[in-house]
Amino acid sequence: MTGWDALVLPGTPEYERVRRPRIERFHGVRPRAVVRCASEADVVRALEYAGDGPLAVRSGGHCFAGRSTTPGVVVDVAPLRSIEVAGGLVTAGAGARLGEVYDALAGHGRTIPAGCGPTVGIAGLALGGGLGILGRTYGLTCDHLVAARVVLPDGEIVECGEGRDEDLFWALRGAGAAGFGVVTELTFRTVPAPDATGFHLVWPYEHAADVIAAWQEAAPDAPDALAASLVITAGKTTRVNVFGAALAGEDATRAMLDALVRAVGAPPERTLLRHAPHRDTKDFLAGYDLGGGPRPPHDHIKSGFFRGSLPDEAVRRLVRDLAERSPGEARELDFSPWSGAYNRVPEDATAFPHRGERFLLKLTAAVAEGREPSGWLARAWETVRPYWSGGVYPNFPEPGIPAVSSEYHGANRHRLERIRRRRPGWP
C-alpha cells in the first residue's frame, strides 16, 4: 500500500503541503495519511485503506468546523477537477474550484448561482446549499444540481438524480457532508450569466444601529435582483458596509439602494457602483477590502437564520458590544439577505430546509494562533438568540452541532435519519 501513488504519508516531501485545510485554525491537525484521489478507483481504495478509522473528505478544505481534516485518513478529491459544458449543463469533478467552474462557463455565456470565493471547492459548496448574488433570483447552488456520482462507504459507485436513487439525491442537496458517501462528480443546470452592478456603501460607525435597522427591513424585501449584504467590521478600525451586486445597470441599482439609504436617515460617506460582466463582478466582490485592518487568521463563528427583525434594543446591544476593544481580536457581523428564490422551494423538496427565512447572520471573532476568542462571541449570540429561528446554514458548520441535526436540517432530519438507517454511512 505504501507504494500507491495517491497515498501521502507523514515524512514524505509532499505531506506538509497537502495535509493542511484552507482554514488556518485547523492546521495543527496531522492526518495519519492523505489520499489524493485522481479517480473513483482511488476513492474506493482510500475507503478500504481507512477501514473503520477516522475519515474526512476534502474538496476545497474551507470547513469552519474542521471537518476537512482528521487525525485519521483524509480523502482529498482535489485532483478530480475536470469540467465539461454541454446542453445547458455543466459537469464538474468534485475537486473543481468555483473560479474554475465560472471560467469554463463564461465562454458559453452561462453560470451557476453560487458564491464569490474562487478557491472554494464546488462539492462542499453545493452539498451544503450555496448562496450568492444570484441566489435571490435563481435559488441555491444545490437547487440546480441535477445529478451526482457517489462512492458509497462500502465502495459501491452509484449515480443519483431524478429517477435514480432519489433518496440519496434528495439528501445530498443540503446534507451532503453527513457521510452518505464521497461525491466524485456533480452536474448542474446552468443559467444565463447576467451583467451586474457591484456596489459598496460605507457609513461611519455612529450610524451602525440605524443601518442595521434599515437593512433588515429593506434588504430581504428588495427586488430579487438586489443582493445587498451588511458587513460591520471591528478591528483596527470599525466600518459599516453595505456590499453586494444587483442584476441591473448603475442607475437602476442606485434607485434600488435609495430605499435603504432613506431608511437609514443619513447618506453614506462613500458610494461605489461598478457595472461589469458577471465574471468580472464576481472577481470584484471576491477581492474587495471591506476594511477593519489586517485580520488574525483563526476564525471562530456562530450563525443562524432569522424570520423576523431584531428589535431595537438587541441591535443597540450588538453595536455597543462590537465596538468594545479586545486586543488581538477582530470582530465581524455579516448579514446576508434571504427571501426571493431561496424561499420559493418547499422545505421538504431537498434536505436543505431553510425556505422561510428573512436573513442569515454570521458572527465572527478572529484571533491569533494559540488564542481563544474573548467573551464577545458568546455575548453577541445570546443577544440575538431569542429571535433566532433555530436554523443554521450547513455551510457555516459549528463543531458542536452533529452533521445531521435539527439546526441544519429542521424537520428533514427525520427523513435523513431514516435514509442513514437504510444505508449506513460514517458517524
CSV table of C-alpha atoms in Angstrom, one decimal:
chain,number,residue,atom,x,y,z
A,1,MET,CA,0.0,0.0,0.0
A,2,THR,CA,2.9,2.4,0.7
A,3,GLY,CA,3.8,2.3,-3.0
A,4,TRP,CA,0.4,3.6,-4.1
A,5,ASP,CA,0.9,7.0,-5.9
A,6,ALA,CA,-2.2,8.6,-4.4
A,7,LEU,CA,-1.2,7.9,-0.8
A,8,VAL,CA,0.7,10.7,1.0
A,9,LEU,CA,2.2,9.7,4.4
A,10,PRO,CA,4.0,11.7,7.1
A,11,GLY,CA,7.7,12.1,6.5
A,12,THR,CA,7.3,12.4,2.7
A,13,PRO,CA,8.1,15.7,1.0
A,14,GLU,CA,4.5,16.3,-0.2
A,15,TYR,CA,2.9,15.6,3.2
A,16,GLU,CA,3.3,19.1,4.7
A,17,ARG,CA,1.9,20.7,1.5
A,18,VAL,CA,-1.2,18.6,1.2
A,19,ARG,CA,-2.2,17.9,4.8
A,20,ARG,CA,-3.4,21.4,5.7
A,21,PRO,CA,-7.0,22.5,5.0
A,22,ARG,CA,-7.7,26.1,3.9
A,23,ILE,CA,-8.9,27.2,7.3
A,24,GLU,CA,-5.8,28.0,9.4
A,25,ARG,CA,-7.4,27.3,12.7
A,26,PHE,CA,-7.1,23.6,11.9
A,27,HIS,CA,-3.5,23.5,10.5
A,28,GLY,CA,-2.3,21.7,13.7
A,29,VAL,CA,-4.2,18.5,12.8
A,30,ARG,CA,-1.8,15.9,11.4
A,31,PRO,CA,-3.6,13.1,9.5
A,32,ARG,CA,-2.4,9.6,9.5
A,33,ALA,CA,-2.5,9.8,5.7
A,34,VAL,CA,-3.8,11.9,2.9
A,35,VAL,CA,-5.1,10.2,-0.2
A,36,ARG,CA,-5.0,12.4,-3.3
A,37,CYS,CA,-7.7,10.8,-5.4
A,38,ALA,CA,-7.4,11.3,-9.1
A,39,SER,CA,-10.1,8.7,-9.9
A,40,GLU,CA,-13.0,6.9,-8.4
A,41,ALA,CA,-10.8,3.8,-8.1
A,42,ASP,CA,-8.5,5.9,-5.8
A,43,VAL,CA,-11.6,6.8,-3.7
A,44,VAL,CA,-12.6,3.2,-3.4
A,45,ARG,CA,-9.1,2.2,-2.4
A,46,ALA,CA,-8.9,5.1,0.1
A,47,LEU,CA,-12.0,3.9,1.9
A,48,GLU,CA,-10.6,0.4,2.1
A,49,TYR,CA,-7.3,1.9,3.5
A,50,ALA,CA,-9.2,4.0,6.1
A,51,GLY,CA,-11.1,1.0,7.3
A,52,ASP,CA,-13.2,1.8,10.4
A,53,GLY,CA,-10.8,4.6,11.5
A,54,PRO,CA,-11.5,8.4,11.4
A,55,LEU,CA,-12.1,9.7,8.0
A,56,ALA,CA,-12.5,13.2,6.4
A,57,VAL,CA,-13.5,14.0,2.9
A,58,ARG,CA,-11.9,17.2,1.4
A,59,SER,CA,-12.6,19.1,-1.7
A,60,GLY,CA,-11.7,22.8,-1.1
A,61,GLY,CA,-10.9,22.5,2.6
A,62,HIS,CA,-12.9,25.5,3.8
A,63,CYS,CA,-14.9,23.9,6.5
A,64,PHE,CA,-15.4,26.2,9.5
A,65,ALA,CA,-16.0,23.2,11.8
A,66,GLY,CA,-12.7,21.5,10.8
A,67,ARG,CA,-14.4,18.5,9.0
A,68,SER,CA,-11.9,18.8,6.1
A,69,THR,CA,-9.2,17.2,8.2
A,70,THR,CA,-8.8,14.4,10.8
A,71,PRO,CA,-6.1,12.6,12.7
A,72,GLY,CA,-7.2,9.6,10.6
A,73,VAL,CA,-7.3,9.5,6.8
A,74,VAL,CA,-8.2,12.5,4.6
A,75,VAL,CA,-9.8,11.5,1.3
A,76,ASP,CA,-8.8,14.5,-0.8
A,77,VAL,CA,-10.7,14.8,-4.1
A,78,ALA,CA,-9.0,17.9,-5.2
A,79,PRO,CA,-7.3,16.2,-8.2
A,80,LEU,CA,-10.8,15.4,-9.7
A,81,ARG,CA,-11.1,18.8,-11.5
A,82,SER,CA,-12.5,18.0,-14.9
A,83,ILE,CA,-15.2,20.4,-16.2
A,84,GLU,CA,-17.4,19.8,-19.2
A,85,VAL,CA,-20.1,22.2,-20.5
A,86,ALA,CA,-22.8,20.9,-22.9
A,87,GLY,CA,-26.5,21.4,-23.5
A,88,GLY,CA,-27.1,23.9,-20.7
A,89,LEU,CA,-25.4,21.7,-18.1
A,90,VAL,CA,-22.0,21.8,-16.5
A,91,THR,CA,-20.4,18.6,-15.1
A,92,ALA,CA,-17.6,19.1,-12.7
A,93,GLY,CA,-15.3,16.8,-10.8
A,94,ALA,CA,-15.7,17.2,-7.1
A,95,GLY,CA,-12.3,18.9,-6.7
A,96,ALA,CA,-13.0,21.7,-9.2
A,97,ARG,CA,-12.8,25.1,-7.7
A,98,LEU,CA,-15.6,27.6,-8.1
A,99,GLY,CA,-13.5,30.1,-10.0
A,100,GLU,CA,-12.6,27.3,-12.5
A,101,VAL,CA,-16.3,26.5,-13.0
A,102,TYR,CA,-17.1,30.1,-13.6
A,103,ASP,CA,-14.2,30.5,-16.1
A,104,ALA,CA,-15.4,27.4,-18.0
A,105,LEU,CA,-18.9,28.7,-18.2
A,106,ALA,CA,-18.1,32.3,-19.0
A,107,GLY,CA,-17.2,31.4,-22.6
A,108,HIS,CA,-20.7,30.0,-23.1
A,109,GLY,CA,-22.5,33.0,-21.5
A,110,ARG,CA,-23.7,30.7,-18.7
A,111,THR,CA,-23.1,30.4,-14.9
A,112,ILE,CA,-24.5,28.8,-11.8
A,113,PRO,CA,-25.8,30.5,-8.7
A,114,ALA,CA,-23.0,30.3,-6.2
A,115,GLY,CA,-20.6,32.4,-4.1
A,116,CYS,CA,-17.6,34.6,-4.9
A,117,GLY,CA,-14.6,32.7,-3.4
A,118,PRO,CA,-12.7,31.3,-6.3
A,119,THR,CA,-10.8,28.7,-4.3
A,120,VAL,CA,-13.9,27.2,-2.7
A,121,GLY,CA,-14.5,23.5,-3.8
A,122,ILE,CA,-17.6,23.1,-5.8
A,123,ALA,CA,-18.6,19.9,-4.0
A,124,GLY,CA,-18.6,21.2,-0.4
A,125,LEU,CA,-20.3,24.4,-1.6
A,126,ALA,CA,-23.2,22.7,-3.4
A,127,LEU,CA,-23.8,19.9,-0.9
A,128,GLY,CA,-24.4,22.4,1.9
A,129,GLY,CA,-26.6,24.8,0.0
A,130,GLY,CA,-24.7,27.5,-1.8
A,131,LEU,CA,-25.6,31.2,-1.6
A,132,GLY,CA,-24.5,34.2,-3.7
A,133,ILE,CA,-25.5,37.2,-5.7
A,134,LEU,CA,-27.8,35.2,-8.0
A,135,GLY,CA,-29.5,33.3,-5.1
A,136,ARG,CA,-32.4,35.6,-4.6
A,137,THR,CA,-33.2,35.3,-8.3
A,138,TYR,CA,-32.3,31.7,-9.0
A,139,GLY,CA,-32.0,29.9,-5.6
A,140,LEU,CA,-29.3,27.9,-4.0
A,141,THR,CA,-26.5,26.1,-5.8
A,142,CYS,CA,-27.9,22.8,-4.7
A,143,ASP,CA,-31.3,23.7,-6.2
A,144,HIS,CA,-29.5,23.5,-9.6
A,145,LEU,CA,-27.9,20.1,-9.0
A,146,VAL,CA,-29.4,17.5,-11.4
A,147,ALA,CA,-27.1,14.5,-10.9
A,148,ALA,CA,-24.1,13.3,-8.9
A,149,ARG,CA,-21.8,10.3,-8.9
A,150,VAL,CA,-21.0,8.9,-5.4
A,151,VAL,CA,-18.7,6.3,-4.0
A,152,LEU,CA,-20.7,4.8,-1.1
A,153,PRO,CA,-19.0,3.8,2.2
A,154,ASP,CA,-18.9,0.1,1.1
A,155,GLY,CA,-17.1,1.1,-2.2
A,156,GLU,CA,-20.1,0.8,-4.5
A,157,ILE,CA,-20.3,3.6,-7.1
A,158,VAL,CA,-23.7,4.9,-7.9
A,159,GLU,CA,-25.3,7.7,-10.0
A,160,CYS,CA,-28.2,9.6,-8.5
A,161,GLY,CA,-30.6,12.2,-9.8
A,162,GLU,CA,-34.2,12.5,-10.7
A,163,GLY,CA,-35.5,8.9,-11.1
A,164,ARG,CA,-32.2,7.4,-9.9
A,165,ASP,CA,-31.5,6.7,-6.2
A,166,GLU,CA,-33.8,9.6,-5.3
A,167,ASP,CA,-33.4,9.3,-1.6
A,168,LEU,CA,-29.6,9.8,-1.9
A,169,PHE,CA,-30.1,12.7,-4.4
A,170,TRP,CA,-32.5,14.4,-2.0
A,171,ALA,CA,-30.1,14.0,0.9
A,172,LEU,CA,-27.1,15.4,-1.0
A,173,ARG,CA,-28.9,18.7,-1.6
A,174,GLY,CA,-28.3,20.2,1.8
A,175,ALA,CA,-26.9,17.3,3.8
A,176,GLY,CA,-24.0,16.1,1.6
A,177,ALA,CA,-21.5,16.5,4.3
A,178,ALA,CA,-23.3,14.0,6.5
A,179,GLY,CA,-21.4,10.9,5.4
A,180,PHE,CA,-23.6,9.3,2.8
A,181,GLY,CA,-20.6,8.8,0.6
A,182,VAL,CA,-17.8,10.5,-1.4
A,183,VAL,CA,-19.2,12.6,-4.2
A,184,THR,CA,-16.8,12.5,-7.2
A,185,GLU,CA,-18.8,14.3,-9.9
A,186,LEU,CA,-21.7,16.8,-10.0
A,187,THR,CA,-23.9,18.0,-12.8
A,188,PHE,CA,-25.7,21.4,-12.6
A,189,ARG,CA,-28.3,23.1,-14.7
A,190,THR,CA,-26.9,26.5,-15.7
A,191,VAL,CA,-28.5,29.9,-16.1
A,192,PRO,CA,-27.6,32.9,-18.3
A,193,ALA,CA,-24.6,34.9,-16.9
A,194,PRO,CA,-26.0,38.4,-16.4
A,195,ASP,CA,-24.2,41.6,-16.3
A,196,ALA,CA,-24.3,43.1,-12.8
A,197,THR,CA,-23.5,46.2,-10.8
A,198,GLY,CA,-21.3,45.6,-7.8
A,199,PHE,CA,-21.7,48.2,-5.1
A,200,HIS,CA,-20.2,49.3,-1.8
A,201,LEU,CA,-21.7,51.8,0.5
A,202,VAL,CA,-19.9,52.9,3.7
A,203,TRP,CA,-21.3,54.6,6.8
A,204,PRO,CA,-19.4,55.7,9.9
A,205,TYR,CA,-19.9,53.5,12.9
A,206,GLU,CA,-22.1,56.1,14.7
A,207,HIS,CA,-24.8,55.1,12.2
A,208,ALA,CA,-24.4,51.3,12.7
A,209,ALA,CA,-27.7,50.8,14.6
A,210,ASP,CA,-29.6,52.8,12.1
A,211,VAL,CA,-28.1,50.9,9.2
A,212,ILE,CA,-28.9,47.5,10.8
A,213,ALA,CA,-32.5,48.6,11.4
A,214,ALA,CA,-32.9,49.9,7.9
A,215,TRP,CA,-31.2,46.9,6.3
A,216,GLN,CA,-33.2,44.2,8.0
A,217,GLU,CA,-36.4,45.9,6.9
A,218,ALA,CA,-35.4,46.8,3.3
A,219,ALA,CA,-32.9,44.1,2.1
A,220,PRO,CA,-35.0,40.9,2.4
A,221,ASP,CA,-38.0,42.7,0.7
A,222,ALA,CA,-36.0,44.3,-2.1
A,223,PRO,CA,-36.4,43.1,-5.7
A,224,ASP,CA,-34.9,39.7,-6.2
A,225,ALA,CA,-32.3,41.3,-8.5
A,226,LEU,CA,-30.7,43.0,-5.5
A,227,ALA,CA,-28.4,41.1,-3.2
A,228,ALA,CA,-27.2,43.6,-0.5
A,229,SER,CA,-25.2,42.2,2.4
A,230,LEU,CA,-24.4,44.2,5.5
A,231,VAL,CA,-20.9,43.6,6.9
A,232,ILE,CA,-19.8,45.5,10.0
A,233,THR,CA,-16.1,45.1,10.8
A,234,ALA,CA,-14.4,46.0,14.1
A,235,GLY,CA,-10.6,45.6,14.2
A,236,LYS,CA,-8.1,48.4,14.0
A,237,THR,CA,-11.0,50.4,12.5
A,238,THR,CA,-14.7,50.0,12.5
A,239,ARG,CA,-16.7,50.2,9.3
A,240,VAL,CA,-20.4,49.7,8.3
A,241,ASN,CA,-20.5,48.3,4.8
A,242,VAL,CA,-23.5,47.5,2.6
A,243,PHE,CA,-21.9,45.4,-0.1
A,244,GLY,CA,-23.1,43.2,-3.0
A,245,ALA,CA,-24.5,43.3,-6.5
A,246,ALA,CA,-27.6,43.9,-8.5
A,247,LEU,CA,-28.7,42.4,-11.8
A,248,ALA,CA,-29.2,45.8,-13.2
A,249,GLY,CA,-27.5,48.9,-14.6
A,250,GLU,CA,-25.9,51.5,-12.3
A,251,ASP,CA,-29.0,53.9,-12.4
A,252,ALA,CA,-31.4,51.1,-11.6
A,253,THR,CA,-29.1,49.8,-8.8
A,254,ARG,CA,-28.8,53.2,-7.3
A,255,ALA,CA,-32.6,53.5,-7.3
A,256,MET,CA,-33.0,50.2,-5.5
A,257,LEU,CA,-30.4,51.2,-2.9
A,258,ASP,CA,-32.1,54.6,-2.3
A,259,ALA,CA,-34.8,53.0,-0.3
A,260,LEU,CA,-32.2,51.7,2.2
A,261,VAL,CA,-30.4,55.0,2.3
A,262,ARG,CA,-33.6,56.9,3.0
A,263,ALA,CA,-34.4,54.5,5.8
A,264,VAL,CA,-31.0,55.0,7.4
A,265,GLY,CA,-31.7,58.7,7.5
A,266,ALA,CA,-28.1,59.6,6.8
A,267,PRO,CA,-26.2,59.4,3.5
A,268,PRO,CA,-23.2,57.1,3.2
A,269,GLU,CA,-19.8,58.7,3.4
A,270,ARG,CA,-18.8,56.6,0.4
A,271,THR,CA,-20.7,55.1,-2.5
A,272,LEU,CA,-19.1,52.9,-5.2
A,273,LEU,CA,-21.0,51.3,-8.1
A,274,ARG,CA,-19.3,49.3,-10.9
A,275,HIS,CA,-21.2,47.7,-13.8
A,276,ALA,CA,-19.5,44.8,-15.4
A,277,PRO,CA,-20.0,41.3,-16.9
A,278,HIS,CA,-21.0,38.6,-14.4
A,279,ARG,CA,-17.5,37.0,-14.2
A,280,ASP,CA,-15.8,40.4,-13.6
A,281,THR,CA,-18.3,41.3,-10.9
A,282,LYS,CA,-17.5,38.1,-9.1
A,283,ASP,CA,-13.8,38.9,-9.1
A,284,PHE,CA,-14.6,42.4,-7.9
A,285,LEU,CA,-16.6,41.1,-4.9
A,286,ALA,CA,-14.1,38.3,-4.1
A,287,GLY,CA,-11.2,40.7,-3.9
A,288,TYR,CA,-12.7,43.7,-2.3
A,289,ASP,CA,-11.4,45.0,1.1
A,290,LEU,CA,-14.2,45.9,3.5
A,291,GLY,CA,-11.8,47.5,6.0
A,292,GLY,CA,-11.1,46.8,9.6
A,293,GLY,CA,-7.4,46.3,9.0
A,294,PRO,CA,-5.4,43.1,8.9
A,295,ARG,CA,-7.3,40.2,10.5
A,296,PRO,CA,-5.9,37.4,12.7
A,297,PRO,CA,-6.1,34.0,10.9
A,298,HIS,CA,-8.2,31.9,13.3
A,299,ASP,CA,-11.9,32.4,12.8
A,300,HIS,CA,-14.5,31.3,15.4
A,301,ILE,CA,-18.1,31.7,14.3
A,302,LYS,CA,-21.7,31.4,15.3
A,303,SER,CA,-24.5,31.8,12.9
A,304,GLY,CA,-28.2,31.5,12.4
A,305,PHE,CA,-31.3,32.3,10.3
A,306,PHE,CA,-33.9,34.8,11.3
A,307,ARG,CA,-37.6,35.0,10.2
A,308,GLY,CA,-38.2,38.5,11.8
A,309,SER,CA,-36.3,41.6,12.5
A,310,LEU,CA,-34.1,42.1,15.6
A,311,PRO,CA,-35.7,44.6,17.9
A,312,ASP,CA,-34.0,48.0,18.5
A,313,GLU,CA,-32.8,47.0,22.0
A,314,ALA,CA,-30.9,44.0,20.6
A,315,VAL,CA,-29.5,46.0,17.8
A,316,ARG,CA,-28.2,48.7,20.2
A,317,ARG,CA,-26.6,46.0,22.3
A,318,LEU,CA,-24.9,44.3,19.3
A,319,VAL,CA,-23.5,47.7,18.2
A,320,ARG,CA,-22.3,48.6,21.7
A,321,ASP,CA,-20.6,45.3,22.4
A,322,LEU,CA,-19.0,45.0,18.9
A,323,ALA,CA,-17.1,48.3,19.4
A,324,GLU,CA,-15.6,47.3,22.8
A,325,ARG,CA,-12.0,46.6,22.0
A,326,SER,CA,-10.3,43.3,22.8
A,327,PRO,CA,-6.5,43.4,21.9
A,328,GLY,CA,-5.7,40.9,19.2
A,329,GLU,CA,-9.3,40.1,18.3
A,330,ALA,CA,-11.1,41.2,15.1
A,331,ARG,CA,-14.9,41.0,15.1
A,332,GLU,CA,-17.5,40.9,12.3
A,333,LEU,CA,-21.3,41.0,11.9
A,334,ASP,CA,-22.2,39.6,8.5
A,335,PHE,CA,-25.9,39.9,7.5
A,336,SER,CA,-27.0,38.1,4.2
A,337,PRO,CA,-30.5,38.7,2.8
A,338,TRP,CA,-32.6,35.6,2.2
A,339,SER,CA,-36.2,35.5,0.8
A,340,GLY,CA,-36.7,35.6,-3.0
A,341,ALA,CA,-36.0,32.4,-4.9
A,342,TYR,CA,-34.4,30.9,-1.8
A,343,ASN,CA,-37.8,30.7,-0.3
A,344,ARG,CA,-39.8,29.6,-3.4
A,345,VAL,CA,-38.8,25.9,-2.9
A,346,PRO,CA,-40.8,23.7,-0.5
A,347,GLU,CA,-38.9,23.0,2.8
A,348,ASP,CA,-39.1,19.2,2.1
A,349,ALA,CA,-38.1,19.3,-1.6
A,350,THR,CA,-34.5,18.9,-0.7
A,351,ALA,CA,-32.6,18.2,2.6
A,352,PHE,CA,-32.0,22.0,2.8
A,353,PRO,CA,-35.0,23.2,4.9
A,354,HIS,CA,-34.4,27.0,5.4
A,355,ARG,CA,-37.0,28.3,3.0
A,356,GLY,CA,-39.0,30.7,5.1
A,357,GLU,CA,-36.1,32.9,6.4
A,358,ARG,CA,-35.6,36.7,6.0
A,359,PHE,CA,-31.8,36.8,6.7
A,360,LEU,CA,-28.8,34.9,7.8
A,361,LEU,CA,-26.4,36.4,10.4
A,362,LYS,CA,-22.8,35.2,10.9
A,363,LEU,CA,-20.8,36.4,13.9
A,364,THR,CA,-17.0,36.0,13.6
A,365,ALA,CA,-14.3,36.5,16.2
A,366,ALA,CA,-10.8,36.2,14.6
A,367,VAL,CA,-7.8,35.6,16.9
A,368,ALA,CA,-4.1,34.7,16.5
A,369,GLU,CA,-2.9,31.1,16.8
A,370,GLY,CA,-2.9,29.8,20.3
A,371,ARG,CA,-5.5,32.3,21.5
A,372,GLU,CA,-9.2,31.8,22.3
A,373,PRO,CA,-11.8,34.4,21.5
A,374,SER,CA,-12.9,36.8,24.2
A,375,GLY,CA,-16.4,36.5,25.6
A,376,TRP,CA,-17.8,38.8,22.9
A,377,LEU,CA,-18.8,36.0,20.5
A,378,ALA,CA,-20.9,34.2,23.2
A,379,ARG,CA,-22.5,37.5,24.4
A,380,ALA,CA,-23.4,38.6,20.9
A,381,TRP,CA,-25.0,35.2,20.2
A,382,GLU,CA,-27.0,35.5,23.5
A,383,THR,CA,-28.2,38.9,22.4
A,384,VAL,CA,-29.7,37.6,19.1
A,385,ARG,CA,-30.6,34.0,20.2
A,386,PRO,CA,-34.1,34.9,21.5
A,387,TYR,CA,-35.1,35.9,17.9
A,388,TRP,CA,-33.3,33.1,16.1
A,389,SER,CA,-35.5,30.7,14.0
A,390,GLY,CA,-33.5,27.7,15.2
A,391,GLY,CA,-31.8,27.1,11.8
A,392,VAL,CA,-28.1,27.1,11.0
A,393,TYR,CA,-26.7,27.3,7.4
A,394,PRO,CA,-25.0,23.9,6.7
A,395,ASN,CA,-22.1,25.7,5.0
A,396,PHE,CA,-21.4,27.6,8.2
A,397,PRO,CA,-21.0,24.5,10.4
A,398,GLU,CA,-20.1,24.6,14.0
A,399,PRO,CA,-18.1,21.8,15.9
A,400,GLY,CA,-20.7,21.3,18.5
A,401,ILE,CA,-23.6,20.6,16.1
A,402,PRO,CA,-23.9,17.0,14.7
A,403,ALA,CA,-23.8,16.7,10.9
A,404,VAL,CA,-27.4,15.6,10.8
A,405,SER,CA,-29.4,17.8,13.2
A,406,SER,CA,-32.5,19.9,13.5
A,407,GLU,CA,-30.3,23.1,13.4
A,408,TYR,CA,-29.0,22.3,9.9
A,409,HIS,CA,-32.0,20.2,8.6
A,410,GLY,CA,-35.1,21.1,10.5
A,411,ALA,CA,-37.9,18.6,10.2
A,412,ASN,CA,-35.9,17.0,7.3
A,413,ARG,CA,-33.7,15.5,9.9
A,414,HIS,CA,-36.2,12.6,10.4
A,415,ARG,CA,-36.0,11.6,6.7
A,416,LEU,CA,-32.3,11.9,6.8
A,417,GLU,CA,-32.1,9.6,9.8
A,418,ARG,CA,-34.3,7.0,8.1
A,419,ILE,CA,-32.1,7.1,5.0
A,420,ARG,CA,-29.0,6.6,7.2
A,421,ARG,CA,-30.5,3.6,8.9
A,422,ARG,CA,-31.2,2.0,5.5
A,423,ARG,CA,-27.8,2.8,4.0
A,424,PRO,CA,-25.3,3.5,6.9
A,425,GLY,CA,-22.5,6.0,6.2
A,426,TRP,CA,-19.9,7.3,8.6
A,427,PRO,CA,-20.7,8.8,12.0
